[in-house]
XYZ file of C-alpha atoms in Angstrom:
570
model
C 9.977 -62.017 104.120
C 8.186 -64.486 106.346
C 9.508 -64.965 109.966
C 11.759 -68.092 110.942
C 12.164 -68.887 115.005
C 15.462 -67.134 114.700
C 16.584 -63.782 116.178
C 17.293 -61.062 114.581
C 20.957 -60.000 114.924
C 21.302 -56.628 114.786
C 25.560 -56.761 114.949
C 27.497 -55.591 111.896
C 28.559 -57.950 109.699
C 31.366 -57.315 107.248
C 31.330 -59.417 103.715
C 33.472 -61.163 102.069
C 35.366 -59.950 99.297
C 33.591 -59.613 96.080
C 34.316 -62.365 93.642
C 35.704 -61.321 89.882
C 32.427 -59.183 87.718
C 29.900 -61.598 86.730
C 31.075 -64.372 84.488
C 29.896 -64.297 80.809
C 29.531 -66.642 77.863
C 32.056 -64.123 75.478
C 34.365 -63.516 78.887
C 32.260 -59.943 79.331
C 34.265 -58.822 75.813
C 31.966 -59.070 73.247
C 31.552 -55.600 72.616
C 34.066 -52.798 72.470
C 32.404 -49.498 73.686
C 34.268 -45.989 72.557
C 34.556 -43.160 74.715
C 35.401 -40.712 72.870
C 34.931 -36.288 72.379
C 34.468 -35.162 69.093
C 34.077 -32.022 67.219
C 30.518 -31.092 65.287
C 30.946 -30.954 61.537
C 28.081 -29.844 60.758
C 25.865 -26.161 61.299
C 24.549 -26.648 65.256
C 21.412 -28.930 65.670
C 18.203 -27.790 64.997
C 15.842 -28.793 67.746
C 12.154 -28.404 68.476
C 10.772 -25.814 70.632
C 9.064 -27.155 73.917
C 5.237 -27.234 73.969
C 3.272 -25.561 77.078
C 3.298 -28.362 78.288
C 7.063 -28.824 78.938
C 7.535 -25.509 80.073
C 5.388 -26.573 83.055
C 6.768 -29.873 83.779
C 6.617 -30.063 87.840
C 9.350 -30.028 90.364
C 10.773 -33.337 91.639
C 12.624 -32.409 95.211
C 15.301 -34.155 96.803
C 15.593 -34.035 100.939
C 18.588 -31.525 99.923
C 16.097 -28.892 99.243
C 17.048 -28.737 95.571
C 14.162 -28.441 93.364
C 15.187 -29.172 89.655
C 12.736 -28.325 86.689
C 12.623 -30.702 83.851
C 14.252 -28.834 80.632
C 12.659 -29.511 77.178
C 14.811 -29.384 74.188
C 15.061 -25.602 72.758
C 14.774 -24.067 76.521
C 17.610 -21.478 77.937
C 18.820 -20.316 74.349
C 19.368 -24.014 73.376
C 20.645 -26.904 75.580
C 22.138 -28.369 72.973
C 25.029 -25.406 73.764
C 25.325 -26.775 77.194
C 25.503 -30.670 76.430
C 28.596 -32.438 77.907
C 28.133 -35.786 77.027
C 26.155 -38.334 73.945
C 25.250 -41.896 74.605
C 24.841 -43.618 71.156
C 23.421 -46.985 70.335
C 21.530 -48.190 67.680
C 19.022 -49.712 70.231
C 17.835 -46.818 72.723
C 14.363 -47.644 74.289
C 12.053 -44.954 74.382
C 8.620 -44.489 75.182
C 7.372 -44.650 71.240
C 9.556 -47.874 71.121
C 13.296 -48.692 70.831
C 15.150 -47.229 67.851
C 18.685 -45.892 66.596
C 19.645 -42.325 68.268
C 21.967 -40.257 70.123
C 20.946 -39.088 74.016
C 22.440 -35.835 74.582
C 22.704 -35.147 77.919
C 23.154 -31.979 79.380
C 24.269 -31.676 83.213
C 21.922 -34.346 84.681
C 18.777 -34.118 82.389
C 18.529 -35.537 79.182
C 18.056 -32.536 76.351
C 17.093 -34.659 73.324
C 16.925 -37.699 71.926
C 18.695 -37.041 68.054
C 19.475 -39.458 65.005
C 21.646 -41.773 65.427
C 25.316 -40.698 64.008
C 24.310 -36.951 64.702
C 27.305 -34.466 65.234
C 28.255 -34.159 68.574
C 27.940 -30.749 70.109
C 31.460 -29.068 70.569
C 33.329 -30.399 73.550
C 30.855 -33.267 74.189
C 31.828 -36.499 75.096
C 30.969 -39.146 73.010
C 29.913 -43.124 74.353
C 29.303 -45.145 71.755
C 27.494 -48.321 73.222
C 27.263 -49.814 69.447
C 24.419 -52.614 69.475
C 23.919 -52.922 73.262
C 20.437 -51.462 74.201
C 20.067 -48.317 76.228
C 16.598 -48.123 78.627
C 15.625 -45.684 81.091
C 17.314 -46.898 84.497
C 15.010 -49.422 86.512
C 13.034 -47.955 89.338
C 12.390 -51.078 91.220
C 9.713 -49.479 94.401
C 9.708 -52.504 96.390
C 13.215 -52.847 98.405
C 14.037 -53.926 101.812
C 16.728 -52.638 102.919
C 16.115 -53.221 106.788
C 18.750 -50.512 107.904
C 19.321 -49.403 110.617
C 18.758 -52.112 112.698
C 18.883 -54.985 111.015
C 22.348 -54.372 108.953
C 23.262 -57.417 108.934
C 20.683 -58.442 106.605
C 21.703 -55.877 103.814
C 22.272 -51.856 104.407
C 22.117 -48.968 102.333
C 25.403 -48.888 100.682
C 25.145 -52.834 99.922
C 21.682 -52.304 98.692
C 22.118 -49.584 96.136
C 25.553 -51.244 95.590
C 23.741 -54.254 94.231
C 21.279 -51.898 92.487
C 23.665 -49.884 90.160
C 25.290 -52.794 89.107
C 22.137 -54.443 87.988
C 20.723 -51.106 85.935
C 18.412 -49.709 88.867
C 19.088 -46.076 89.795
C 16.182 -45.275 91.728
C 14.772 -47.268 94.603
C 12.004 -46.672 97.165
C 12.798 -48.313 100.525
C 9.883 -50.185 102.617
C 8.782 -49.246 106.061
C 9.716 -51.993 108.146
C 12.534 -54.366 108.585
C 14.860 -51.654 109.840
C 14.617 -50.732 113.459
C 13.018 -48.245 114.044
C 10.078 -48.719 111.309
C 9.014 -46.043 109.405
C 5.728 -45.206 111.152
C 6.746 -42.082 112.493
C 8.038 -38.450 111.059
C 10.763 -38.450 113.773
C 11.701 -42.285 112.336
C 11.641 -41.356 109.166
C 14.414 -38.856 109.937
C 16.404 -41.419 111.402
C 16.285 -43.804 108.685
C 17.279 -40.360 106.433
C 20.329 -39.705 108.020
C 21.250 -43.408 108.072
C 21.235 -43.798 104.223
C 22.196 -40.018 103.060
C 26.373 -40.602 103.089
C 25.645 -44.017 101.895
C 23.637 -44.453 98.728
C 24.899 -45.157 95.365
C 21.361 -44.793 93.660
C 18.256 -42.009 94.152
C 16.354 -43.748 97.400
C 13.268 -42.445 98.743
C 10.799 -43.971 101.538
C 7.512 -45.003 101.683
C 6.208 -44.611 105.638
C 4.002 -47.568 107.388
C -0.142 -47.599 108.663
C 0.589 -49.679 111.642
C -2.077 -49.707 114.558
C -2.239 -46.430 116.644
C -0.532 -44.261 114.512
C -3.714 -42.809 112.430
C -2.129 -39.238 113.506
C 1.055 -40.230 112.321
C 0.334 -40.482 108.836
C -0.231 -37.241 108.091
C 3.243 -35.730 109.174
C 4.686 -38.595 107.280
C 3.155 -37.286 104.250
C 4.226 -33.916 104.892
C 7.859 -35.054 105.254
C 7.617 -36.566 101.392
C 7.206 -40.499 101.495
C 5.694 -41.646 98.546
C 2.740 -43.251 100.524
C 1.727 -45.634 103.085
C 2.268 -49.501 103.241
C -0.073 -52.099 105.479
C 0.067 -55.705 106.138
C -3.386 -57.637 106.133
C -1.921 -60.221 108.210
C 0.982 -60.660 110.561
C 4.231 -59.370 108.982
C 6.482 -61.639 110.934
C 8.273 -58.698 112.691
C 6.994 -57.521 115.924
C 7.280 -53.864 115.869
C 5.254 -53.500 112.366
C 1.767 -55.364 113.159
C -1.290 -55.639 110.892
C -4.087 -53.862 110.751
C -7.230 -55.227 111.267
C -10.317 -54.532 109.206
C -11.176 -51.772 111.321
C -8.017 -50.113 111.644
C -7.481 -50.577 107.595
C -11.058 -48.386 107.155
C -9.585 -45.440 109.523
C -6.677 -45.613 108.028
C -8.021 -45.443 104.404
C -10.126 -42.891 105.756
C -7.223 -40.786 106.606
C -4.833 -41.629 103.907
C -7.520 -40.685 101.564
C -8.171 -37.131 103.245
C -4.606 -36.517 102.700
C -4.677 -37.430 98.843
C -2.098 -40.305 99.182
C -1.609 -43.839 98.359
C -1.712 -46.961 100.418
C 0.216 -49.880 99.177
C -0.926 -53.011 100.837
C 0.306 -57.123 101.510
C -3.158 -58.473 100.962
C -3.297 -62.026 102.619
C -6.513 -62.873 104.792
C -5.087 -64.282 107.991
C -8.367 -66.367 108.871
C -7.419 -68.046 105.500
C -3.853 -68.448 106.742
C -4.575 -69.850 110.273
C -6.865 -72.738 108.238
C -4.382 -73.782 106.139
C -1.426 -74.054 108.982
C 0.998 -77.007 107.524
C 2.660 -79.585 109.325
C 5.277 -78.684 111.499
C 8.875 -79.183 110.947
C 8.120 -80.031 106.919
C 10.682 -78.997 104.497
C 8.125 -79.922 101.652
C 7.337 -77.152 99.241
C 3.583 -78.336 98.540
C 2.836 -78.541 102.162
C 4.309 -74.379 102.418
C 2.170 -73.486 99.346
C -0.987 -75.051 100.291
C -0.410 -73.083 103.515
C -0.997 -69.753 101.271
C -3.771 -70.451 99.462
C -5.469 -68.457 96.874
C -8.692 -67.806 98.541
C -5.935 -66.057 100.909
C -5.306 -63.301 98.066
C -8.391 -62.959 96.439
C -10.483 -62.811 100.000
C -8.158 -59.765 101.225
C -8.209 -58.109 97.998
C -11.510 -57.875 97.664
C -11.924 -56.438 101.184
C -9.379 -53.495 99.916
C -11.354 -53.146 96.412
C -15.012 -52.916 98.785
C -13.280 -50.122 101.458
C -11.432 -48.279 98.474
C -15.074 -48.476 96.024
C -17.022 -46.885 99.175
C -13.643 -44.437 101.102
C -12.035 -43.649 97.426
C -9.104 -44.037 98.519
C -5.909 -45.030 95.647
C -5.414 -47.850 96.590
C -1.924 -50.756 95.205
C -1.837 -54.357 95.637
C 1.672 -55.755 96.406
C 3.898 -58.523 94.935
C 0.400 -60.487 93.565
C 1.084 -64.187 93.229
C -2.221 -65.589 92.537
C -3.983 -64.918 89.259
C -7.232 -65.842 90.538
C -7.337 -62.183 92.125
C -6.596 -60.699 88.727
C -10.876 -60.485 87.334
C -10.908 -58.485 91.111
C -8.607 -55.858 90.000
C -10.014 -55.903 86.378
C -13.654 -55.397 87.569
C -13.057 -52.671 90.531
C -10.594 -50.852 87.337
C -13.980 -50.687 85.000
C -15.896 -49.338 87.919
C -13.307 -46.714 88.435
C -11.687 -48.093 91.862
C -8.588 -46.276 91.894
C -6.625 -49.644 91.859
C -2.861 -50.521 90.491
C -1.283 -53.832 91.328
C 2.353 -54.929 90.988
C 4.099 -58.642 90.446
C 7.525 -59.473 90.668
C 9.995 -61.183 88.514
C 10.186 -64.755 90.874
C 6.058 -65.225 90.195
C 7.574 -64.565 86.251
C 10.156 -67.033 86.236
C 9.829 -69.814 89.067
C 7.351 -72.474 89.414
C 5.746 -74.196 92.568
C 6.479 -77.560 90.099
C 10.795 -76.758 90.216
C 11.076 -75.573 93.663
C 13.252 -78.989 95.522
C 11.660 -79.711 98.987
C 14.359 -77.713 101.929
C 15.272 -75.134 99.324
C 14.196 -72.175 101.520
C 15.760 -69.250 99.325
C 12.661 -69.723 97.412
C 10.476 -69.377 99.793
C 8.366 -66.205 99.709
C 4.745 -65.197 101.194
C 2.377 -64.603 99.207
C 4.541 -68.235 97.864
C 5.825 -69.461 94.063
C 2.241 -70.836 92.892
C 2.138 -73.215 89.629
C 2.921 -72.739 85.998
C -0.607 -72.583 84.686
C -0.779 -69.263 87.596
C 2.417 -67.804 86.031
C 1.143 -67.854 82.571
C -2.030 -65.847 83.344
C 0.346 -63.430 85.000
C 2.018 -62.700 82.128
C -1.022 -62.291 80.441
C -2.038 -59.706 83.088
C 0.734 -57.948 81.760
C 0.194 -57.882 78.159
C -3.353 -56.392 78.704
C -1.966 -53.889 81.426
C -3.938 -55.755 84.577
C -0.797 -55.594 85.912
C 1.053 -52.239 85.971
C 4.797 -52.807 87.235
C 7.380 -55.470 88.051
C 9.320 -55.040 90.810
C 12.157 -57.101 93.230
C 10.758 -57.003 96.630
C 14.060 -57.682 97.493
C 14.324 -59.393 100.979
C 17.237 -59.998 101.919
C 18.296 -62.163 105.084
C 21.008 -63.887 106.963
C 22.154 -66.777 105.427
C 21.415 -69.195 109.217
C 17.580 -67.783 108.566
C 17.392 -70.023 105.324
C 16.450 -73.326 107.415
C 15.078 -76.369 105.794
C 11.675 -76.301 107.428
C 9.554 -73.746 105.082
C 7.374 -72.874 108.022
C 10.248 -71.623 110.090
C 12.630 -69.906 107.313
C 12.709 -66.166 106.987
C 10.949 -66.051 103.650
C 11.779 -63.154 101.162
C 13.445 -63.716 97.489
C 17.158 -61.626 96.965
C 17.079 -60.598 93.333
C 17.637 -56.491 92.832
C 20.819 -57.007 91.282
C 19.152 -59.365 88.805
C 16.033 -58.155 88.070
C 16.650 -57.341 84.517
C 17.988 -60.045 83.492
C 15.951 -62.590 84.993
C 12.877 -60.608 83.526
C 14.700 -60.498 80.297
C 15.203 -63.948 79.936
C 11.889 -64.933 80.309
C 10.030 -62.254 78.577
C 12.073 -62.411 75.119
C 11.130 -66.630 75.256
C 7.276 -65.264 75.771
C 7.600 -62.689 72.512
C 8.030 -59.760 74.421
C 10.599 -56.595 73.604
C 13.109 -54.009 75.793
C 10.038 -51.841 74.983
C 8.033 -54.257 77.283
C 10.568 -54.716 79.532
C 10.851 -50.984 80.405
C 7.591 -50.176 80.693
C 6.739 -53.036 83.532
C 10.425 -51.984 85.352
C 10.672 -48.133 84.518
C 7.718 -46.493 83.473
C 5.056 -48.112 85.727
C 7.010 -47.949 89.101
C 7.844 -44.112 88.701
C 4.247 -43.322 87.646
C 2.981 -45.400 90.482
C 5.602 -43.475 93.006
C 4.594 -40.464 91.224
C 8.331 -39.653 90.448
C 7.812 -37.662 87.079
C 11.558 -37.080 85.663
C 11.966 -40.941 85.842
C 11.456 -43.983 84.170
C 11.977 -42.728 80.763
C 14.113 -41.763 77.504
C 12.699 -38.283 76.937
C 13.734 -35.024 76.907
C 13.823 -33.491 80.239
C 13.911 -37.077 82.067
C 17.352 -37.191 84.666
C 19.725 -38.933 82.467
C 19.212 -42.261 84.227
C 20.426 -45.336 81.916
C 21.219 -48.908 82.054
C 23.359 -50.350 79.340
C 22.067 -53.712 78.767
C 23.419 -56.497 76.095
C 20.790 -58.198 75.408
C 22.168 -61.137 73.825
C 25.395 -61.829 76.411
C 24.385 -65.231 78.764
C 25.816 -65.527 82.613
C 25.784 -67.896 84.832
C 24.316 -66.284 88.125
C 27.065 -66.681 90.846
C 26.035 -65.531 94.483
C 29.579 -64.974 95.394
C 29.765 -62.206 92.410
C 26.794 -60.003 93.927
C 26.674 -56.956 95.697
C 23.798 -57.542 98.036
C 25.126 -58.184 101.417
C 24.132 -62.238 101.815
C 25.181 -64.335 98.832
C 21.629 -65.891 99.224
C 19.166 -66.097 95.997
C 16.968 -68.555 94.474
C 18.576 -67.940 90.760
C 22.349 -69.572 91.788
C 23.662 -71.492 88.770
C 21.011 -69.840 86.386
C 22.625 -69.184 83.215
C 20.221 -65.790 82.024
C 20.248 -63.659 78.989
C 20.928 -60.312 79.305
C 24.409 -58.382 80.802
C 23.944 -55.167 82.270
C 27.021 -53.470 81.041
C 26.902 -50.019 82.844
C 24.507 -47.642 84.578
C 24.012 -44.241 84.641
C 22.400 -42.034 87.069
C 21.835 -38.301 86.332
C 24.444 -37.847 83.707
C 27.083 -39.945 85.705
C 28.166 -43.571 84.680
C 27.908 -45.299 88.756
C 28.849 -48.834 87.142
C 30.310 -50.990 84.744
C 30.672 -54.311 83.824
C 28.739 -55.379 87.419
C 31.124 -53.341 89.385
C 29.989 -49.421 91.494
C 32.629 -47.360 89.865
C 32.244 -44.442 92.475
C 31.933 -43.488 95.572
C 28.313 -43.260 96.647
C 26.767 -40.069 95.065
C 22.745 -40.810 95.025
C 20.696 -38.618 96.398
C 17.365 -38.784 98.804
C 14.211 -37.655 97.165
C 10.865 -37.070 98.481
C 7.400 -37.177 96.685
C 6.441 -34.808 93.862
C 4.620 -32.064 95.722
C 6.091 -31.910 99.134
C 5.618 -28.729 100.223
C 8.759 -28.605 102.415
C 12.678 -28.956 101.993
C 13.388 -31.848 104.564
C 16.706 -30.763 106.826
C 18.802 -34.151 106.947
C 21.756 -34.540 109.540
C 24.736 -35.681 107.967
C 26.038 -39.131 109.546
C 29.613 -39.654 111.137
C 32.337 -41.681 108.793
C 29.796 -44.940 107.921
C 31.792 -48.654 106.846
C 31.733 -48.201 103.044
C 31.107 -51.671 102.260
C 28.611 -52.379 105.221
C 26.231 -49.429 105.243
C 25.149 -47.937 109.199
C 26.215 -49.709 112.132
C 23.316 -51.664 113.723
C 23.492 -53.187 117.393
C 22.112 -51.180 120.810
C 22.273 -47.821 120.166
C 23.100 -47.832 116.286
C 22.967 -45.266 113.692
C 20.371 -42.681 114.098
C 20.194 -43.612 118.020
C 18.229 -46.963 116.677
C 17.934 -49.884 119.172
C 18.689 -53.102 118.881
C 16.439 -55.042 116.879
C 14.392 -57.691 118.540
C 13.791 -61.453 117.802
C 12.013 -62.282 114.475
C 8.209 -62.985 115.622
C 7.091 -66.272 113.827
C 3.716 -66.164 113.341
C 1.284 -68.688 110.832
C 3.649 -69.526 108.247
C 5.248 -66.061 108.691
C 4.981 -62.553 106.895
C 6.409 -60.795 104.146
C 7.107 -57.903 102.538
């Protein structure tokens, strides 16, 4: 998201209707899936007996105070006897690789993975997905979804809307955006009782390191975000500025006495106020040279120097240029506590295709050239680079100007992730395998969410039900995310996420939410405390909170975008 001249409305805005599910190449048919119960004819199935270290597999709380242990197969005489429902497919995705097999799923864990074709337990309910591939549901830990405050820009209910039907079933919300931002314990409670009636998906919050709010942090932590996010230069909204080099040491200093994890946007701004481009252009090689590389690699290294000599664990967000990568390789060897994420738009767009005016693909740090993009996916073949995520942006469509210096920048893509990865990784050689490690595995180890991100016993039954050989053409109007904004329009991408299922429950199907929303909040393995939530009064469905003066949660109206040189992001 970089800032545009243009306020920030912060009045609800209702969408239009959605169009018909998204439109594929065999008319969204090509498959019939069976949904059946069946009766075990065979002797009950014999299942292994947990090691030690299942039986101590952690808790993972949600802000209801409900701490859930992770069950291995074999535990409380056999869940087996308890399961109530079998995905089958002779593609499931798990972490040894993708195979044939049966998930038997009891309540909302997953109890074992079997053989394919095994006998159903008695009374389970059989889904037979036939050749469509089953991976552990996408935790995508880079979402704006700017509510309260700025609703009109997307909302909680539109957000996780978007995000079941495009196989995510866990997101982590960013600190700023919404009004108020999350710097504060007392704001994070706000923002909680926003999104609790609301969300389709799991959600949970990371809190902001803003100037002056050192003390702040550590009541944030206590409250369960999943760590701390800073900007190294402006981040085009006013109430969420950057930290300079000073306040980034105190508050490494801090965030590493607490044992937690800073996420930062690393662009140098002295880099960025030399490479200012000409005003009013609409050219896409006069916005790129305005984020150069030396931008990247020259704030990067500053984090890599303070986290070598603080210790603090330190991420690198949405990394665009591959000249940083050797950085994050060297400080690794060294033992820097260092993980860095990209995102699928650096994976699939090029600097070379992006027309001059076409703001929707404007993003900061920017779309660099193909040559960059191929050492990216490199990166991610040796394991430089440890997730891929959206950092979904979302903004009014008016924002999108011509001029790239003055459009909101930020790239709308969490209902597409998958397949836009998925396209472009099978034409590069890689496998689901892949796929789920960079969008499932890595982004709940980095958020430290430990019954996620995987097909394993004990995991929450989280799935997304992809066919990987169905083609669409992407049509805005057929999204869930509230603007019908995003650079892929007219794509045609490999890849139809047929349903999704979130602890045990199918949320979506053929691209459309299916229920009411029923995610839950969660909170950072470890937190000490249950987190009391208030529950919200009757919320627009379709919209998420209200915004304007006074808005959900007591929020106040959201002030004017702040442009600043070339503008922010997330």
């Amino acid at each position: 998201m970089c800032s545009s001249r243009a306020k920030a409305r912060s009045k609800d805005w209702t969408p239009p209707p959605l169009a018909a599910v998204l439109r594929t190449s065999d008319g969204g048919t090509s498959r019939s899936f069976r949904a059946v119960k069946r009766q075990p004819t065979g002797p009950p199935l014999d299942v292994p007996r947990p090691s030690p270290e299942d039986r101590t597999r952690p808790f993972q709380r949600n802000v209801e105070g409900r701490g859930v242990r992770g069950e291995a197969p074999g535990r409380r005489d056999g869940p087996l006897t308890a399961t109530t429902l079998v995905l089958r497919s002779t593609r499931v995705i798990t972490p040894q690789g993708q195979r044939p097999a049966d998930i038997a799923v009891s309540g909302e864990r997953i109890a074992a993975v079997l053989p394919h074709g095994s006998p159903p337990p008695a009374g389970a309910r059989l889904v037979d997905y036939g050749d469509a591939a089953l991976l552990p549901g996408l935790v995508d830990t880079h979402v704006h979804v700017n509510d309260p405050g700025r609703t009109e820009w997307e909302g909680f209910a539109t957000a996780t809307r978007a995000a079941a039907a495009g196989g995510v079933t866990t997101l982590v919300d960013m600190p700023l955006n919404s009004i108020p931002p999350t710097t504060t314990a007392a704001h994070l409670a706000v923002k909680r009782a926003v999104a609790r009636d609301a969300v389709h998906t799991d959600v949970g919050f990371w809190g902001g390191a803003v100037p002056g709010n050192t003390a702040d942090l550590r009541g944030l932590h206590e409250a369960g975000v999943f760590g701390f996010k800073c900007f190294l230069s402006p981040s085009g909204v006013e109430e969420f500025p950057e930290l300079t080099p000073g306040g980034l040491e105190a508050a490494m200093t801090e965030i590493a006495r607490l044992g937690a994890l800073l996420i930062v946007h690393a662009e140098d701004p002295g880099r960025l106020a030399e490479a200012t481009p000409p005003a009013g252009s609409d050219r896409y090689a006069d916005f790129l040279a305005s984020r150069p590389d030396a931008a990247e690699t020259e704030a990067i290294a500053l984090l890599l120097a303070l986290a070598r000599r603080i210790g603090t664990r330190v991420h690198i967000l949405h990394l665009s240029s591959a000249a940083a990568l050797p950085l994050i390789a060297g400080a690794r060897a060294e033992g820097v506590r260092v993980t860095a994420e990209t995102c699928p738009h650096f994976l699939t767009l090029t600097a070379e295709e992006v027309p001059d005016g076409a703001t929707e693909f404007k993003c900061c740090p920017p779309i660099r050239e193909a040559a960059n993009q191929d050492l990216l996916w490199r990166a991610l073949a040796a394991g430089t680079l440890d997730a891929v995520v959206s950092d979904h942006s979302p903004c009014t469509a008016d924002l999108k100007v011509p001029d790239f210096q003055a459009a909101w920048g930020g790239i709308s893509s969490l209902q597409l992730g998958l397949p836009v990865l998925w396209t472009a990784a099978r034409a590069r050689g890689h496998d689901l395998a892949d796929v789920a490690r960079w969008t499932a595995a890595g982004p709940a180890r980095l958020a430290g969410l430990p019954d996620k991100g995987a097909i394993a016993p004990g995991r929450d039954a989280d799935i997304a039900v992809l066919d990987p050989e169905a083609e669409f053409t992407v049509d805005p109007a057929a999204l869930h995310h509230r603007n019908p904004v995003t650079a892929y329009a007219g794509r045609t991408l490999r890849g139809v996420v047929r349903a999704t299922w979130l602890r045990g429950r199918r949320i979506a199907e053929h691209g459309n939410v299916i229920e009411r929303a029923g995610g839950r909040l969660i909170v950072r393995h470890g937190t000490a405390t249950d987190v009391p939530q208030a529950r919200t009064a009757d919320r627009d469905e379709a919209g998420g909170a209200g915004g304007g003066a006074g808005g959900a949660g007591g929020a106040p109206a959201a002030p004017a975008a702040r442009r600043d040189s070339g503008g922010g992001t997330p």
